[in-house]
Amino acid sequence: MPQPIANEPNVAASPPSVGKIFTAFALIGISSFGGGLVAYLRDVVVDREHWLTGEEFLGALEIGQTLPGLNSTNVAIIVGRKLRGPRGAAAAALGLILPGMAVLIVLGLLYVRFHTNPDVAAALAGVAAAAVGLLLQVTLKIGGRSFLRPKDLMFIIPTFLMVGVFHVSLAATLFLLAPIAIWLNRPESLKKKAPAHASDPER
Amino acid sequence: MPETIKELIELLNVFAMLSLMAVGGGTAVIPQMEHETVAVHHWVTSTQFASIYSLGQLAPGPNMSMVGIIGYHAAGAAGFFLVLFAFYFPACMLTYVVSHIWDSYRDNPWRDAVQRGLAPITIGLMLAGVYAVGKTASFNPDRPLWFNGVTLGFGLAIVLLLFWKRINPAILILACGAIGWYVLR
């Protein structure tokens, strides 16, 4: 439970009902066209409902990004749990997922029925080509200066080649590369205790 | 029907595994998902995968819910719901349990190490995702050169537009669908 802090009068003192949590997240789930879900979540959770402070939300986001799974559903689980335990977490995640799922049932049925129609196939070719551009832009934006840092490229390029080109399984790639990458970013305190690694190339 | 049950179990295996491998977000598993669903299990063709992925960008909410359509292709309505369950439930459970423990480790320096260490791997996976979808959606050797010129042009235009201005991507995708309907017939 988030403890109400004295100098943060905006944070709700009593947790909302499970129904209220579901409605709030379902509203995000139905209105968030075009991605950027985390920003929608912040608007509702912090600014509109005052369920979390900005700092608490960032904390939830950091956990959500570090753990596997979708960032948006992870944040929903964490916020829901803080508010109302397991039922709150379930309400938040389902609220976020169900509306889009309903839309996709309709889109999916239309797709299966009409995707061989030449007009539909042409429109879909345009849509798919656009989605690639969208994915590339997000990658470039998130990657940013990482693409210029040799230390990061040391992991970006092998990951791309292993998974993208040679179809090494994702599990194998992660178990091979992640421990090395995490060790290279290990806490400073451990680096000092290990003078043998003081000549490591990173910083 | 035992054949359908077998297919459903395969779907469950593939998507539950992908759920737990999504480091840094859902897009990280796209390359592996494309490989598994197209080349390994033949649930969809490469072109269908690209179309289904892009339909996911048109629906509100998490843009990976489109995995349900792959499940529908493979095993009908049961496949739709099973794949969504397999893709969301394991990661959500893990987050629920770990975030419980995490509160007491909030300032643990290893959290930062994990996040910073995984960041470049996630970027590599996202690039592989661009390649996995792009190899049929943007440049497809089976299509004429002018067609590939248009699809590549769409992608590049979107990258430039989005860096220039904040536009809702769903609108851009719909616009490309409309232009595609005219030009790519």
Coordinates of C-alpha atoms in Angstrom, one line a residue:
Chain A
M1 CA 0.0 0.0 0.0
P2 CA 1.3 3.5 -0.8
Q3 CA 1.7 5.4 2.4
P4 CA 0.2 8.9 2.2
I5 CA 3.0 11.3 2.7
A6 CA 2.3 14.5 4.7
N7 CA 3.5 16.9 2.1
E8 CA 1.8 15.1 -0.8
P9 CA -1.9 15.9 -0.1
N10 CA -2.8 14.8 -3.7
V11 CA -2.2 11.1 -3.0
A12 CA -5.4 9.3 -2.2
A13 CA -5.7 8.3 1.4
S14 CA -8.0 5.3 0.9
P15 CA -7.4 2.8 -2.0
P16 CA -10.0 2.8 -4.8
S17 CA -12.4 -0.1 -5.3
V18 CA -11.5 -3.0 -7.7
G19 CA -14.3 -1.8 -10.0
K20 CA -12.8 1.7 -10.1
I21 CA -9.4 0.3 -10.9
F22 CA -10.8 -1.8 -13.7
T23 CA -12.7 1.2 -15.2
A24 CA -9.7 3.5 -15.1
F25 CA -7.5 1.1 -16.8
A26 CA -10.1 0.0 -19.3
L27 CA -10.5 3.7 -20.3
I28 CA -6.7 3.7 -21.1
G29 CA -7.1 0.4 -22.9
I30 CA -9.8 1.7 -25.2
S31 CA -8.4 5.2 -25.9
S32 CA -4.7 4.5 -26.3
F33 CA -4.5 4.3 -30.1
G34 CA -1.0 4.4 -31.6
G35 CA 1.1 3.1 -28.8
G36 CA 2.8 5.2 -26.1
L37 CA 0.8 3.4 -23.4
V38 CA 3.2 4.3 -20.6
A39 CA 2.4 8.0 -21.1
Y40 CA -1.3 7.3 -21.0
L41 CA -0.8 5.3 -17.8
R42 CA 1.1 8.1 -16.1
D43 CA -1.6 10.6 -17.0
V44 CA -4.3 8.6 -15.4
V45 CA -2.5 7.1 -12.4
V46 CA -0.5 10.2 -11.3
D47 CA -2.3 13.3 -12.7
R48 CA -5.9 12.3 -12.8
E49 CA -6.5 9.8 -10.1
H50 CA -3.6 10.7 -7.8
W51 CA -3.1 7.0 -6.9
L52 CA 0.7 7.3 -7.1
T53 CA 3.2 10.2 -6.9
G54 CA 5.3 10.9 -9.9
E55 CA 8.3 9.3 -8.2
E56 CA 6.3 6.2 -7.2
F57 CA 5.2 5.8 -10.8
L58 CA 8.8 6.1 -12.0
G59 CA 9.8 3.4 -9.5
A60 CA 7.0 1.1 -10.8
L61 CA 8.1 1.8 -14.4
E62 CA 11.7 0.9 -13.6
I63 CA 10.6 -2.5 -12.2
G64 CA 8.2 -3.0 -15.2
Q65 CA 11.0 -2.3 -17.7
T66 CA 13.5 -4.5 -16.0
L67 CA 11.3 -7.6 -15.7
P68 CA 10.2 -9.6 -18.8
G69 CA 6.9 -8.9 -20.3
L70 CA 5.2 -5.8 -21.8
N71 CA 6.1 -2.6 -20.0
S72 CA 2.5 -1.4 -19.9
T73 CA 1.0 -4.5 -18.5
N74 CA 3.8 -4.8 -16.0
V75 CA 3.2 -1.3 -14.7
A76 CA -0.5 -2.0 -14.5
I77 CA 0.2 -5.1 -12.4
I78 CA 2.4 -3.2 -10.1
V79 CA 0.0 -0.2 -9.7
G80 CA -3.0 -2.5 -9.3
R81 CA -1.2 -4.6 -6.6
K82 CA -0.2 -1.5 -4.7
L83 CA -3.8 -0.3 -4.7
R84 CA -5.8 -3.5 -4.0
G85 CA -3.5 -6.5 -3.9
P86 CA -4.1 -9.5 -6.2
R87 CA -7.6 -8.4 -7.3
G88 CA -6.4 -4.9 -8.0
A89 CA -3.5 -6.3 -10.1
A90 CA -5.9 -8.5 -12.1
A91 CA -8.4 -5.7 -12.6
A92 CA -5.7 -3.3 -13.9
A93 CA -4.2 -5.8 -16.3
L94 CA -7.5 -7.0 -17.6
G95 CA -8.8 -3.4 -17.9
L96 CA -5.8 -2.6 -20.0
I97 CA -5.9 -5.6 -22.3
L98 CA -9.6 -6.5 -22.8
P99 CA -10.8 -3.5 -24.9
G100 CA -7.9 -3.8 -27.4
M101 CA -8.6 -7.6 -27.5
A102 CA -12.2 -7.0 -28.5
V103 CA -11.1 -4.7 -31.3
L104 CA -8.6 -7.3 -32.5
I105 CA -11.3 -10.0 -32.5
V106 CA -13.1 -7.8 -35.1
L107 CA -10.0 -6.9 -37.0
G108 CA -8.9 -10.5 -37.0
L109 CA -12.2 -11.9 -38.3
L110 CA -12.2 -9.3 -41.0
Y111 CA -8.6 -10.1 -41.8
V112 CA -9.1 -13.9 -42.1
R113 CA -12.2 -13.3 -44.3
F114 CA -10.8 -10.7 -46.6
H115 CA -7.0 -10.8 -46.7
T116 CA -7.0 -12.5 -50.2
N117 CA -9.1 -9.8 -51.7
P118 CA -6.7 -7.7 -53.9
D119 CA -7.9 -4.4 -52.7
V120 CA -7.5 -5.4 -49.1
A121 CA -4.1 -7.0 -49.8
A122 CA -2.9 -3.7 -51.3
A123 CA -4.1 -1.7 -48.3
L124 CA -2.5 -4.3 -46.0
A125 CA 0.8 -4.1 -47.9
G126 CA 0.8 -0.3 -47.2
V127 CA -0.1 -0.8 -43.6
A128 CA 2.6 -3.4 -43.0
A129 CA 5.2 -1.2 -44.7
A130 CA 4.2 1.6 -42.5
A131 CA 4.5 -0.6 -39.4
V132 CA 8.1 -1.4 -40.3
G133 CA 8.8 2.4 -40.4
L134 CA 7.2 2.8 -37.0
L135 CA 9.2 0.0 -35.4
L136 CA 12.4 1.3 -36.9
Q137 CA 11.7 4.8 -35.6
V138 CA 11.0 3.5 -32.1
T139 CA 14.2 1.4 -32.2
L140 CA 16.3 4.4 -33.4
K141 CA 14.7 6.7 -30.7
I142 CA 15.2 4.2 -27.9
G143 CA 18.7 3.2 -29.1
G144 CA 19.8 6.8 -29.6
R145 CA 23.4 7.3 -28.8
S146 CA 23.8 3.6 -28.0
F147 CA 24.4 3.1 -31.8
L148 CA 27.5 5.3 -31.5
R149 CA 29.0 3.7 -28.3
P150 CA 31.3 0.8 -29.0
K151 CA 30.5 -0.7 -25.6
D152 CA 26.8 -0.9 -26.5
L153 CA 27.4 -2.0 -30.2
M154 CA 29.4 -4.9 -28.7
F155 CA 26.0 -6.3 -27.7
I156 CA 23.6 -4.7 -30.2
I157 CA 25.4 -6.3 -33.3
P158 CA 25.8 -9.8 -31.9
T159 CA 22.2 -9.8 -30.6
F160 CA 20.9 -8.7 -34.0
L161 CA 23.0 -11.3 -35.9
M162 CA 22.3 -14.2 -33.6
V163 CA 18.5 -13.7 -33.3
G164 CA 17.7 -11.9 -36.5
V165 CA 19.9 -13.5 -39.1
F166 CA 21.1 -16.9 -37.7
H167 CA 17.9 -17.7 -35.7
V168 CA 19.8 -18.7 -32.6
S169 CA 17.0 -19.1 -30.0
L170 CA 16.2 -16.1 -27.9
A171 CA 16.7 -18.1 -24.7
A172 CA 20.2 -19.1 -25.8
T173 CA 21.1 -15.6 -26.9
L174 CA 19.9 -14.1 -23.6
F175 CA 21.6 -16.7 -21.4
L176 CA 24.9 -16.1 -23.4
L177 CA 24.9 -12.4 -23.6
A178 CA 22.9 -11.0 -20.6
P179 CA 25.3 -12.3 -17.9
I180 CA 28.3 -10.6 -19.6
A181 CA 26.3 -7.4 -20.2
I182 CA 25.1 -7.3 -16.6
W183 CA 28.5 -8.0 -15.2
L184 CA 30.1 -5.2 -17.3
N185 CA 27.5 -2.9 -15.7
R186 CA 28.0 -4.3 -12.2
P187 CA 27.8 -2.0 -9.2
E188 CA 30.8 0.2 -8.6
S189 CA 31.4 -1.3 -5.2
L190 CA 32.1 -4.7 -6.7
K191 CA 34.5 -3.2 -9.3
K192 CA 36.6 -1.8 -6.5
K193 CA 36.8 -5.1 -4.8
A194 CA 38.1 -6.7 -8.0
P195 CA 41.3 -4.9 -9.0
A196 CA 42.2 -7.6 -11.5
H197 CA 39.4 -6.2 -13.7
A198 CA 40.5 -2.6 -13.3
S199 CA 41.9 -2.5 -16.8
D200 CA 38.5 -3.4 -18.3
P201 CA 37.8 -1.3 -21.4
E202 CA 34.6 0.3 -20.0
R203 CA 35.2 3.8 -18.4
Chain B
M1 CA -9.7 -33.9 -32.0
P2 CA -6.2 -34.9 -31.0
E3 CA -4.6 -32.9 -33.9
T4 CA -6.1 -29.7 -32.6
I5 CA -5.1 -30.4 -29.0
K6 CA -1.5 -30.9 -30.2
E7 CA -1.6 -27.6 -32.1
L8 CA -3.0 -25.8 -29.0
I9 CA -0.2 -27.3 -26.8
E10 CA 2.4 -26.1 -29.3
L11 CA 0.9 -22.6 -29.3
L12 CA 0.9 -22.6 -25.5
N13 CA 4.6 -23.7 -25.5
V14 CA 5.8 -21.1 -28.0
F15 CA 3.9 -18.1 -26.6
A16 CA 4.4 -18.8 -22.9
M17 CA 8.1 -19.0 -23.6
L18 CA 8.1 -15.7 -25.6
S19 CA 6.2 -14.1 -22.7
L20 CA 9.1 -14.7 -20.3
M21 CA 11.7 -13.7 -22.8
A22 CA 10.3 -10.2 -23.5
V23 CA 13.2 -8.2 -22.1
G24 CA 12.6 -4.5 -22.3
G25 CA 9.2 -4.8 -23.8
G26 CA 7.1 -6.9 -26.2
T27 CA 8.9 -5.8 -29.4
A28 CA 12.0 -7.7 -28.2
V29 CA 10.3 -11.0 -29.0
I30 CA 9.2 -10.2 -32.6
P31 CA 12.1 -11.8 -34.4
Q32 CA 11.8 -15.0 -32.5
M33 CA 8.0 -15.0 -32.8
E34 CA 8.3 -14.5 -36.6
H35 CA 10.7 -17.4 -36.8
E36 CA 8.7 -19.8 -34.7
T37 CA 5.3 -19.0 -36.2
V38 CA 6.4 -18.8 -39.9
A39 CA 9.5 -21.1 -40.4
V40 CA 9.1 -23.6 -37.6
H41 CA 5.4 -24.2 -37.1
H42 CA 3.9 -22.7 -40.4
W43 CA 1.0 -21.2 -38.6
V44 CA 1.1 -18.1 -40.8
T45 CA 3.1 -17.0 -43.9
S46 CA 5.8 -14.3 -43.6
T47 CA 3.5 -11.8 -45.3
Q48 CA 0.6 -12.7 -43.0
F49 CA 2.8 -12.2 -40.0
A50 CA 3.7 -8.7 -41.2
S51 CA 0.1 -7.9 -41.8
I52 CA -1.1 -9.2 -38.5
Y53 CA 1.7 -7.4 -36.7
S54 CA 0.7 -4.1 -38.3
L55 CA -3.0 -4.7 -37.4
G56 CA -1.9 -4.8 -33.8
Q57 CA -0.7 -1.2 -34.2
L58 CA -4.2 -0.2 -35.2
A59 CA -5.9 -1.5 -32.1
P60 CA -5.9 0.4 -28.8
G61 CA -4.1 -1.0 -25.8
P62 CA -0.9 -3.1 -25.7
N63 CA 0.1 -3.5 -29.4
M64 CA 1.1 -7.1 -28.9
S65 CA -2.4 -8.4 -28.5
M66 CA -2.3 -9.2 -32.2
V67 CA -0.7 -12.5 -31.2
G68 CA -4.3 -13.7 -30.7
I69 CA -4.9 -13.5 -34.5
I70 CA -1.9 -15.8 -35.1
G71 CA -3.5 -18.2 -32.6
Y72 CA -6.8 -17.9 -34.5
H73 CA -5.0 -18.8 -37.8
A74 CA -3.5 -21.8 -36.2
A75 CA -6.4 -23.3 -34.2
G76 CA -9.5 -21.1 -34.4
A77 CA -11.2 -19.3 -31.6
A78 CA -9.6 -21.6 -28.9
G79 CA -6.2 -20.6 -30.4
F80 CA -7.1 -16.9 -30.1
F81 CA -7.8 -17.0 -26.4
L82 CA -5.1 -19.6 -25.5
V83 CA -2.4 -17.6 -27.2
L84 CA -3.4 -14.3 -25.5
F85 CA -3.5 -16.2 -22.2
A86 CA -0.1 -17.8 -22.8
F87 CA 1.5 -14.5 -23.9
Y88 CA 0.2 -12.4 -21.0
F89 CA -0.2 -14.6 -18.0
P90 CA 3.3 -15.9 -17.3
A91 CA 5.0 -12.5 -17.5
C92 CA 2.2 -10.9 -15.5
M93 CA 2.5 -13.5 -12.7
L94 CA 6.2 -13.1 -12.6
T95 CA 5.9 -9.3 -12.3
Y96 CA 3.3 -9.7 -9.6
V97 CA 5.5 -12.1 -7.5
V98 CA 8.8 -10.3 -8.1
S99 CA 7.5 -6.8 -7.6
H100 CA 6.3 -8.0 -4.2
I101 CA 9.8 -9.0 -3.2
W102 CA 11.3 -6.1 -5.1
D103 CA 10.0 -3.4 -2.8
S104 CA 12.6 -4.4 -0.2
Y105 CA 15.4 -4.3 -2.9
R106 CA 14.4 -1.0 -4.4
D107 CA 17.9 0.5 -4.0
N108 CA 19.8 -2.6 -4.7
P109 CA 22.6 -1.6 -7.1
W110 CA 22.2 -4.8 -9.2
R111 CA 18.8 -3.5 -10.4
D112 CA 20.6 -0.7 -12.2
A113 CA 23.2 -3.2 -13.6
V114 CA 20.4 -5.5 -15.0
Q115 CA 18.6 -2.6 -16.6
R116 CA 21.7 -1.0 -18.1
G117 CA 23.1 -4.3 -19.2
L118 CA 19.9 -5.5 -20.9
A119 CA 19.4 -2.1 -22.7
P120 CA 21.7 -2.8 -25.7
I121 CA 20.5 -6.4 -26.0
T122 CA 16.9 -5.1 -26.2
I123 CA 18.0 -2.6 -29.0
G124 CA 19.6 -5.5 -30.9
L125 CA 16.4 -7.5 -30.6
M126 CA 14.3 -4.6 -31.8
L127 CA 16.6 -4.2 -34.8
A128 CA 16.2 -7.9 -35.5
G129 CA 12.4 -7.3 -35.3
V130 CA 12.6 -4.6 -37.9
Y131 CA 14.5 -7.0 -40.1
A132 CA 12.0 -9.9 -39.4
V133 CA 9.0 -7.9 -40.4
G134 CA 10.8 -5.7 -43.0
K135 CA 12.1 -8.6 -45.1
T136 CA 8.6 -9.2 -46.4
A137 CA 6.8 -6.0 -45.7
S138 CA 9.4 -3.5 -47.0
F139 CA 11.6 -5.4 -49.4
N140 CA 10.2 -8.6 -50.8
P141 CA 12.2 -10.2 -53.7
D142 CA 8.9 -11.8 -55.0
R143 CA 7.5 -8.4 -55.7
P144 CA 8.3 -6.0 -58.6
L145 CA 10.9 -3.3 -58.0
W146 CA 8.4 -0.4 -58.1
F147 CA 6.4 -2.1 -55.4
N148 CA 9.4 -2.5 -53.1
G149 CA 10.2 1.2 -53.8
V150 CA 6.8 2.2 -52.5
T151 CA 7.0 0.0 -49.4
L152 CA 10.5 1.1 -48.6
G153 CA 9.4 4.7 -49.2
F154 CA 6.5 4.4 -46.8
G155 CA 8.8 3.1 -44.0
L156 CA 11.4 5.9 -44.5
A157 CA 8.8 8.6 -44.7
I158 CA 7.3 7.4 -41.4
V159 CA 10.7 7.4 -39.7
L160 CA 11.4 11.0 -40.9
L161 CA 7.9 12.2 -40.1
L162 CA 8.0 10.9 -36.6
F163 CA 11.4 12.3 -35.8
W164 CA 10.2 15.7 -37.2
K165 CA 6.8 15.9 -35.5
R166 CA 4.8 14.0 -32.8
I167 CA 2.0 12.5 -34.8
N168 CA -0.2 9.6 -33.7
P169 CA 1.3 6.6 -35.4
A170 CA -2.1 5.0 -35.9
I171 CA -3.1 7.9 -38.2
L172 CA 0.1 7.4 -40.3
I173 CA -0.5 3.7 -40.6
L174 CA -4.1 4.2 -41.8
A175 CA -2.8 6.8 -44.3
C176 CA -0.3 4.4 -45.7
G177 CA -3.1 1.8 -45.9
A178 CA -5.2 4.2 -47.9
I179 CA -2.4 5.2 -50.3
G180 CA -1.4 1.5 -50.6
W181 CA -4.9 0.6 -51.6
Y182 CA -4.6 3.1 -54.5
V183 CA -0.9 2.5 -55.5
L184 CA -0.1 -1.1 -54.7
R185 CA -3.0 -2.8 -56.5

